[in-house]
mmCIF file of C-alpha atoms and ligand atoms in Angstrom:
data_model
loop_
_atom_site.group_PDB
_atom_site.id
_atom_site.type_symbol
_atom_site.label_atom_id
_atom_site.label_comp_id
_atom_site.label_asym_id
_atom_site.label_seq_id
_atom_site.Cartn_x
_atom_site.Cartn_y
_atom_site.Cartn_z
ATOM 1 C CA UNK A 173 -16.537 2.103 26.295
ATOM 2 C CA UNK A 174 -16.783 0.329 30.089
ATOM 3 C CA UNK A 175 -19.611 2.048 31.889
ATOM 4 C CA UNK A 176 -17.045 2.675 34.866
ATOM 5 C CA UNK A 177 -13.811 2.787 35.072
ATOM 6 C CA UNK A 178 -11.683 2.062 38.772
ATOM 7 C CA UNK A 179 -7.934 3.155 38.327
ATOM 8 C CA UNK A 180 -5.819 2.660 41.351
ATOM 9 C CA UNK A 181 -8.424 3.761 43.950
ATOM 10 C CA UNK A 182 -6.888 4.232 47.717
ATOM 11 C CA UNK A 183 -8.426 5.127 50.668
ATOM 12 C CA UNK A 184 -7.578 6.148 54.135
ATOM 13 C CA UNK A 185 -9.272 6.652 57.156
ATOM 14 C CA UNK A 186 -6.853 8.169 58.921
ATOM 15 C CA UNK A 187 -4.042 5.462 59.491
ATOM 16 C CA UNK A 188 -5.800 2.914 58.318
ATOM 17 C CA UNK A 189 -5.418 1.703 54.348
ATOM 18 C CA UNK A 190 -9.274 0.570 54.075
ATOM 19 C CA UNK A 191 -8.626 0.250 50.463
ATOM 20 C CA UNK A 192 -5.502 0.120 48.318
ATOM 21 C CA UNK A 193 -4.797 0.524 44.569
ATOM 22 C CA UNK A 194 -7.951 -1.072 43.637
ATOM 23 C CA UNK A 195 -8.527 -0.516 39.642
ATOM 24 C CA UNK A 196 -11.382 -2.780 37.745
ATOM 25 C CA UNK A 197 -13.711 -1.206 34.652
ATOM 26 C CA UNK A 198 -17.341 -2.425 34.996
ATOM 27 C CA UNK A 199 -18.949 -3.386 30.932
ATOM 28 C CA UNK A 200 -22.421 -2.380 29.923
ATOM 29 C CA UNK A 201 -25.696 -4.153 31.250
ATOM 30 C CA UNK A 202 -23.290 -6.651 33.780
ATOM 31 C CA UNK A 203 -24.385 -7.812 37.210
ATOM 32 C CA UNK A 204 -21.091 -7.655 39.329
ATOM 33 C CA UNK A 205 -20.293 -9.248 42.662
ATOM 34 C CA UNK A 206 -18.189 -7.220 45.021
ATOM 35 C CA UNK A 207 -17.069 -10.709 47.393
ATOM 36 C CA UNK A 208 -14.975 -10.572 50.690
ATOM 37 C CA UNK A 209 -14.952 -11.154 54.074
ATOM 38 C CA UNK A 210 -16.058 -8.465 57.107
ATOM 39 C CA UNK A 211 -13.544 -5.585 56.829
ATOM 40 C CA UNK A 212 -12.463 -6.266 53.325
ATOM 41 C CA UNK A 213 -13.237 -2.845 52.155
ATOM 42 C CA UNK A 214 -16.310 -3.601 50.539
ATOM 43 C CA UNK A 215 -18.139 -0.893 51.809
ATOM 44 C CA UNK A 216 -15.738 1.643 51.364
ATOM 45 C CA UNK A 217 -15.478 0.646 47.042
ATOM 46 C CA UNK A 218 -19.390 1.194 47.293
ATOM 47 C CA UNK A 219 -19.436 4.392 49.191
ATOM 48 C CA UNK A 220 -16.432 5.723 46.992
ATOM 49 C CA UNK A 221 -18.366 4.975 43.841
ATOM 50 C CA UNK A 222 -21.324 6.190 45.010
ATOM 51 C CA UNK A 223 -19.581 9.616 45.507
ATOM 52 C CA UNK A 224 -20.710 9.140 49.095
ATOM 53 C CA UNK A 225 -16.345 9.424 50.094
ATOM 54 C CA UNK A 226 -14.043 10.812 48.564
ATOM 55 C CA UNK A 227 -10.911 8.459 47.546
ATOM 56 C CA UNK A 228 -6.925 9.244 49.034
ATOM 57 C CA UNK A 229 -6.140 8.814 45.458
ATOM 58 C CA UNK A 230 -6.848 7.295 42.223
ATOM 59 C CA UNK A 231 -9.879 7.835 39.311
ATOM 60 C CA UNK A 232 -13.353 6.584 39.073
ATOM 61 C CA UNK A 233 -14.716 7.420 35.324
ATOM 62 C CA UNK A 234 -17.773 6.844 34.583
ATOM 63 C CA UNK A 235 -18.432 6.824 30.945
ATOM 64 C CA UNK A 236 -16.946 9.951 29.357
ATOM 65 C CA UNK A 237 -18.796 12.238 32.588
ATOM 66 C CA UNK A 238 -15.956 14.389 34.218
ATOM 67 C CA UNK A 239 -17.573 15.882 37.421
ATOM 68 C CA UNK A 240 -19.538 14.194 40.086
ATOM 69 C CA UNK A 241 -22.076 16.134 39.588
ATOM 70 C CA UNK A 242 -22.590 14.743 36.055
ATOM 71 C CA UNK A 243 -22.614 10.907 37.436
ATOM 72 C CA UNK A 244 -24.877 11.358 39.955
ATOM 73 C CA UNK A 245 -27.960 10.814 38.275
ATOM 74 C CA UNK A 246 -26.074 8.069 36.805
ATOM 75 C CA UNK A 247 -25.802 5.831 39.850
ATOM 76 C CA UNK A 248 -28.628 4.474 42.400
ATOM 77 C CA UNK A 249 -26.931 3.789 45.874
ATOM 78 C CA UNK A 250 -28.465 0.982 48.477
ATOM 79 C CA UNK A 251 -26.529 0.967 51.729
ATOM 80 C CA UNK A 252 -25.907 -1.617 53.951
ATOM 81 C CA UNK A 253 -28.066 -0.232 56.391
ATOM 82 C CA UNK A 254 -30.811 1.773 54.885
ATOM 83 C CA UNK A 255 -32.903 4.057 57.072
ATOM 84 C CA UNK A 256 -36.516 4.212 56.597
ATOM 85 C CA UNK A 257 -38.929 6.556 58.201
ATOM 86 C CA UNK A 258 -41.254 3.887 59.875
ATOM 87 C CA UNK A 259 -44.057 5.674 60.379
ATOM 88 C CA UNK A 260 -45.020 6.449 56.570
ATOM 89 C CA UNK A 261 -46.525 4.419 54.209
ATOM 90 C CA UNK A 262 -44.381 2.470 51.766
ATOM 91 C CA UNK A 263 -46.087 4.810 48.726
ATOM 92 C CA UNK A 264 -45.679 7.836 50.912
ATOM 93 C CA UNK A 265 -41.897 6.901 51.123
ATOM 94 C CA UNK A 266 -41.305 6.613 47.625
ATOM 95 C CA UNK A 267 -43.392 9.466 46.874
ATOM 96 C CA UNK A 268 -40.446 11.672 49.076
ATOM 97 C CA UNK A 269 -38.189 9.800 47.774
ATOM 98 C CA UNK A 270 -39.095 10.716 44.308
ATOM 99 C CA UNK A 271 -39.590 14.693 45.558
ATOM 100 C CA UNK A 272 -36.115 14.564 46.688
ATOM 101 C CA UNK A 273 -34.764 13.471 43.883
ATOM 102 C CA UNK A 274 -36.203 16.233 42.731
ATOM 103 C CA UNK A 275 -39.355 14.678 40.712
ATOM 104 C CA UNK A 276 -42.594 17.117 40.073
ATOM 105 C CA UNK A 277 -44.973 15.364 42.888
ATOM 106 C CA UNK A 278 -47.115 14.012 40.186
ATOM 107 C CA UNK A 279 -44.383 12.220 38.322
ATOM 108 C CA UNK A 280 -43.254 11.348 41.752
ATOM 109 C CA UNK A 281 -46.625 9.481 42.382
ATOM 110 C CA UNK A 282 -47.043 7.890 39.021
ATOM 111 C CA UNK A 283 -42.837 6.356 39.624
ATOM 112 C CA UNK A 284 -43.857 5.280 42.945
ATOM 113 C CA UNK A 285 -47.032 3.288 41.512
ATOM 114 C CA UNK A 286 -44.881 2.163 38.994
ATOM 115 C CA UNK A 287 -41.975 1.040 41.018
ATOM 116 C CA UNK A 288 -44.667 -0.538 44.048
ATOM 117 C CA UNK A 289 -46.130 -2.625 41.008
ATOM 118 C CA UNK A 290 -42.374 -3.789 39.940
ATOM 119 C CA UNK A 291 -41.330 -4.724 43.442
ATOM 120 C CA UNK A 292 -43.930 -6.926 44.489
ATOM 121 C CA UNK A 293 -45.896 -4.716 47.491
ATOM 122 C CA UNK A 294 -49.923 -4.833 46.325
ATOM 123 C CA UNK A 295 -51.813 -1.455 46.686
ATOM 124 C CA UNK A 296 -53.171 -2.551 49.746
ATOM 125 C CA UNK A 297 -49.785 -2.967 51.277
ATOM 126 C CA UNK A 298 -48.606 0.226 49.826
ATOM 127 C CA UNK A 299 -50.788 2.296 52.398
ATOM 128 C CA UNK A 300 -49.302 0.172 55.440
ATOM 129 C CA UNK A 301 -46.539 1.645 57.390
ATOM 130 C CA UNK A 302 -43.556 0.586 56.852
ATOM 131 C CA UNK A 303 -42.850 -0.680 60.324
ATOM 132 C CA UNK A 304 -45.104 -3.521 59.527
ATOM 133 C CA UNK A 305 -43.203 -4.686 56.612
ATOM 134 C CA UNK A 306 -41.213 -7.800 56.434
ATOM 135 C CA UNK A 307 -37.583 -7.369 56.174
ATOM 136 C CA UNK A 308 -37.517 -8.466 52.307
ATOM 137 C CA UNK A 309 -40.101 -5.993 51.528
ATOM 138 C CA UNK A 310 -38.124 -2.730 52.824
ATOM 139 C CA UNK A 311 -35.295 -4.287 51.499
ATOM 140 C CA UNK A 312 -37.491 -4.496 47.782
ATOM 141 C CA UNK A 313 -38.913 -1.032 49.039
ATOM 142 C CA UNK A 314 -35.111 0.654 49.419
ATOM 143 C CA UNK A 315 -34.339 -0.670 46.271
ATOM 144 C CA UNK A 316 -37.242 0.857 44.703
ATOM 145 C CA UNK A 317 -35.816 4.359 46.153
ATOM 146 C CA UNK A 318 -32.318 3.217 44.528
ATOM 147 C CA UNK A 319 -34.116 3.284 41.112
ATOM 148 C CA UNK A 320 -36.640 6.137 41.761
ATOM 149 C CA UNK A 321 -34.732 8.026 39.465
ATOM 150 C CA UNK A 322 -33.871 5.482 36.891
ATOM 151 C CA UNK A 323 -29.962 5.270 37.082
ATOM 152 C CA UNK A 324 -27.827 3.651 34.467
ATOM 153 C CA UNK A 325 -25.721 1.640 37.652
ATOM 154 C CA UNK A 326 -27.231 -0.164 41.274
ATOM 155 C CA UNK A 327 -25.146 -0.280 44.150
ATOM 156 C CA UNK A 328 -26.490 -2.522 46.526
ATOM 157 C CA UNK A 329 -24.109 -2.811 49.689
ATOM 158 C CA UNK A 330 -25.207 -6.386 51.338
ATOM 159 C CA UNK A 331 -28.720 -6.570 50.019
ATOM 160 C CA UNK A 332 -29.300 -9.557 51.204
ATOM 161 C CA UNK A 333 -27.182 -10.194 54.123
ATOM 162 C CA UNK A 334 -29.735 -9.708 57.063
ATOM 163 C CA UNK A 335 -32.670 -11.321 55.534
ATOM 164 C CA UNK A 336 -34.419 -14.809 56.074
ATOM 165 C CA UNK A 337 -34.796 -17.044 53.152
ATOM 166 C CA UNK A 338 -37.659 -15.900 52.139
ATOM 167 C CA UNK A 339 -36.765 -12.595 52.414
ATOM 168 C CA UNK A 340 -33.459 -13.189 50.479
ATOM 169 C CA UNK A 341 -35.018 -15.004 48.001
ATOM 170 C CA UNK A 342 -37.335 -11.989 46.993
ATOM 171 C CA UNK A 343 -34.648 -9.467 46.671
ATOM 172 C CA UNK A 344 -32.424 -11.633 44.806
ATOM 173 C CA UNK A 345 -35.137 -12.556 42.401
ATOM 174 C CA UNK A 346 -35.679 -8.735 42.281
ATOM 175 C CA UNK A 347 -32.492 -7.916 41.333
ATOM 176 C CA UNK A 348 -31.844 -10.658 38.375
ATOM 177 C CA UNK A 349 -35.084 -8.745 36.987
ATOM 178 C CA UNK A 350 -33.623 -5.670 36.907
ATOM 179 C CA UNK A 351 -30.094 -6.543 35.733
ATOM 180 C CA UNK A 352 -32.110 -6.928 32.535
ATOM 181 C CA UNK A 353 -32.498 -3.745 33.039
ATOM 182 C CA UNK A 354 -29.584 -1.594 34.391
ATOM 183 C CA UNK A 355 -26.225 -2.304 35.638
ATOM 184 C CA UNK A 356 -25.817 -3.748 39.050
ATOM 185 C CA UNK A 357 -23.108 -3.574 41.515
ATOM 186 C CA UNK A 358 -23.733 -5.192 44.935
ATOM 187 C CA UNK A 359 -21.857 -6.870 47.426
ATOM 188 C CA UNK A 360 -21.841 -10.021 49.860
ATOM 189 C CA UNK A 361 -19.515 -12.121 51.767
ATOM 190 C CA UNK A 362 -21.757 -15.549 50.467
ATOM 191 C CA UNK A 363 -20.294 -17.000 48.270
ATOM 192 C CA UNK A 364 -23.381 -18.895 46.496
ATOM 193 C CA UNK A 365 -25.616 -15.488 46.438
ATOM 194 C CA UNK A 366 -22.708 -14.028 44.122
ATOM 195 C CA UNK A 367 -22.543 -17.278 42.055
ATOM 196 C CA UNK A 368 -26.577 -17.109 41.683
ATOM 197 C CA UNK A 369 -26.903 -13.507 40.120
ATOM 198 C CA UNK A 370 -23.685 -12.067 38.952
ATOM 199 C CA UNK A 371 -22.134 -12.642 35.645
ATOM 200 C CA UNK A 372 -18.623 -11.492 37.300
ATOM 201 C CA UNK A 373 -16.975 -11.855 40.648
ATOM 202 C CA UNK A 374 -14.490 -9.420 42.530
ATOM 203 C CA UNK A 375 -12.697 -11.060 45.421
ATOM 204 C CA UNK A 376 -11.478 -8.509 47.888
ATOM 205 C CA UNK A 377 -8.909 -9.351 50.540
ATOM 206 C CA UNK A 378 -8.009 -6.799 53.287
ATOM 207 C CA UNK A 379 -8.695 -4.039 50.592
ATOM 208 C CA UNK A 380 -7.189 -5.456 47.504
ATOM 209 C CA UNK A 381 -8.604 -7.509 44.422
ATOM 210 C CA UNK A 382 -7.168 -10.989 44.656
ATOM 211 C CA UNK A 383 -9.095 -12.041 41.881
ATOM 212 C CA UNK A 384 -11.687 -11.062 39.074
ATOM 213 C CA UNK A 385 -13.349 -13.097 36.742
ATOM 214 C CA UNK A 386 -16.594 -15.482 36.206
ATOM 215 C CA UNK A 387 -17.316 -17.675 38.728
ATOM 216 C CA UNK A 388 -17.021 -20.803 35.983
ATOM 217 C CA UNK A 389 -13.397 -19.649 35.405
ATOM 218 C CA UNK A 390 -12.654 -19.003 39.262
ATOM 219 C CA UNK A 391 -13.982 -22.315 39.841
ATOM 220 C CA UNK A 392 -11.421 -23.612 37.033
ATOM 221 C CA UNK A 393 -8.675 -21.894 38.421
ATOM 222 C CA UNK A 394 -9.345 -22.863 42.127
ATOM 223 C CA UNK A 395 -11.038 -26.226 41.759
ATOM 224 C CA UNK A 396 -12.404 -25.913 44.912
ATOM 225 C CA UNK A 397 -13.206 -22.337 45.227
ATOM 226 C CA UNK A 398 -15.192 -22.378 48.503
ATOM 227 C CA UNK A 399 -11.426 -23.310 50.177
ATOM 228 C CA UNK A 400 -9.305 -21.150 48.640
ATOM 229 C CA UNK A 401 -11.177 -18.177 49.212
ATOM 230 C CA UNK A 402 -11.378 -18.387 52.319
ATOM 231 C CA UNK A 403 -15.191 -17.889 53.463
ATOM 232 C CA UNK A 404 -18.648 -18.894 53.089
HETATM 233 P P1 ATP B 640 -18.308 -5.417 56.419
HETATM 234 O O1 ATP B 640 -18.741 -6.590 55.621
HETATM 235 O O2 ATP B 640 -17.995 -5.760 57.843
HETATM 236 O O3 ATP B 640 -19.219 -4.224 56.283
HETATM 237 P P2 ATP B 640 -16.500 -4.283 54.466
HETATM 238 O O4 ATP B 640 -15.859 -5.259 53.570
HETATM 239 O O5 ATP B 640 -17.675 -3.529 53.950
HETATM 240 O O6 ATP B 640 -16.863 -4.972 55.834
HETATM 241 P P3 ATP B 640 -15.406 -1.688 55.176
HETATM 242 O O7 ATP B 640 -16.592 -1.346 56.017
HETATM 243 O O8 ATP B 640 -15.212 -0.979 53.909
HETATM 244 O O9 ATP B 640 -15.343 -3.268 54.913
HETATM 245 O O10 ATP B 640 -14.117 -1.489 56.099
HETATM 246 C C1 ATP B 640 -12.787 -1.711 55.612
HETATM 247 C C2 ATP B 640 -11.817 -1.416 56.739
HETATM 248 O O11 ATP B 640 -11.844 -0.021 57.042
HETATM 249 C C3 ATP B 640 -12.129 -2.140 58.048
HETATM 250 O O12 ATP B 640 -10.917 -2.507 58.663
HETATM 251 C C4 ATP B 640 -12.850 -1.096 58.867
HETATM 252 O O13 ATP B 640 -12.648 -1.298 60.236
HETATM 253 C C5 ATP B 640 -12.171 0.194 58.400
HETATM 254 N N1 ATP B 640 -13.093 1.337 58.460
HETATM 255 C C6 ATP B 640 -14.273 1.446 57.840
HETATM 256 N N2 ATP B 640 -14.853 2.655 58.075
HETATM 257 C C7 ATP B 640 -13.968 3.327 58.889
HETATM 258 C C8 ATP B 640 -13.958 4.627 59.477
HETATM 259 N N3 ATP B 640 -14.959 5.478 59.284
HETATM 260 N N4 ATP B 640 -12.892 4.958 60.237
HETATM 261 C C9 ATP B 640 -11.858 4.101 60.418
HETATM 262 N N5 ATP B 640 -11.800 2.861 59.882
HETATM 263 C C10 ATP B 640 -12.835 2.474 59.127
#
């Protein structure tokens, strides 16, 4: 059985078709690319799946889970934009973070020494604030809250959009460790980051999938892929 199942998803804001009859099932232990220009919709699948909006219409199964309530455990969410309180440490953040997903404090310590370890950030930098870090480690550091909780599917919304190379080179190594791991849904509008990581690509034009498939195939189909579809 698919981990997640997508059956004709729509959604409105107001007027506006953001998304439209959008249906894809996501396998077991894949990394997927979510690939389209600005204003494709992108963020709208993510927020939908991540029970962050609720769709006009259509189904999102996950597994054999019913409610919302049931998946929510299930899923680790990344937005585009993530907030951080700048003034705590990165430990102290993912100590909270931990609380509030409703960890015992102590477990909540021992994850976030866990999860500093598995990003990358040394003890030292662990009592820094957060304010000082680079923008690849609070990207490494959001992700870390994504997981605190050890979900079964990551959405990342444009993890590595705003970042210099070195910072996108960190999270993207990141994330092919953990797709060993767990599930991973993220999206981009670069082309070669989805080729790098994912084992699948979803093209999205102006809210629709135009496409789905491995990038190999794509490539197949397209012959020059980087033309036909249009962006980076
Ligand atoms: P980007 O890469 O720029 O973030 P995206 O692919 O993530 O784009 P969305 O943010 O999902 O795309 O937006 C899809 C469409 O829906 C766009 O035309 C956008 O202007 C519109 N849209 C998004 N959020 C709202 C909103 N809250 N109210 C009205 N329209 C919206």
């Amino acid at each position: 059985m698919a981990l997640l199942t997508v059956q004709n998803l729509s959604k409105k804001y107001q007027n506006k078709t953001a998304v439209h009859n959008v249906s894809f099932s996501f396998p077991h232990g894949k990394c997927i690319a979510l690939i389209g220009p600005n204003g494709a919709g992108k963020t709208t699948i993510l927020r939908t799946l991540a029970g962050l909006l609720s769709p006009t219409s259509g189904t999102i199964q996950f597994e054999n889970k019913k409610s919302n309530t049931d998946v929510r455990g299930m899923i680790g969410y990344l937005p585009q934009y993530p907030v951080f309180h700048g003034w705590m440490t990165g430990k102290e953040f993912l100590v909270y973070s931990g609380e509030l997903a409703l960890l015992p404090k102590s477990e909540a310590k021992h994850r976030a020494d866990e999860l500093l370890e598995r990003i990358g950030i040394s003890k030292e930098a662990s009592k820094e604030r957060i304010s000082r870090y680079s923008g690849g480690m609070k990207q490494r550091l959001g992700i870390a809250q994504a997981i605190i909780h050890k979900p079964m599917l990551l959405i990342l919304d444009e993890p590595v959009s705003s970042l210099d190379p070195i910072g996108r080179r960190e999270v993207l190594t990141l994330m092919e460790e953990l797709k060993q791991e767990m599930s991973i849904l993220f999206s981009t509008h670069i082309l070669s980051d989805a080729d790098e990581i994912s084992d699948e690509l979803l093209l999205l034009r102006q809210g629709e999938i135009v496409e789905a498939g491995a990038m190999q195939e794509l490539r197949q189909k397209y012959q020059t892929a980087k033309i036909e579809i249009g962006f980076e």
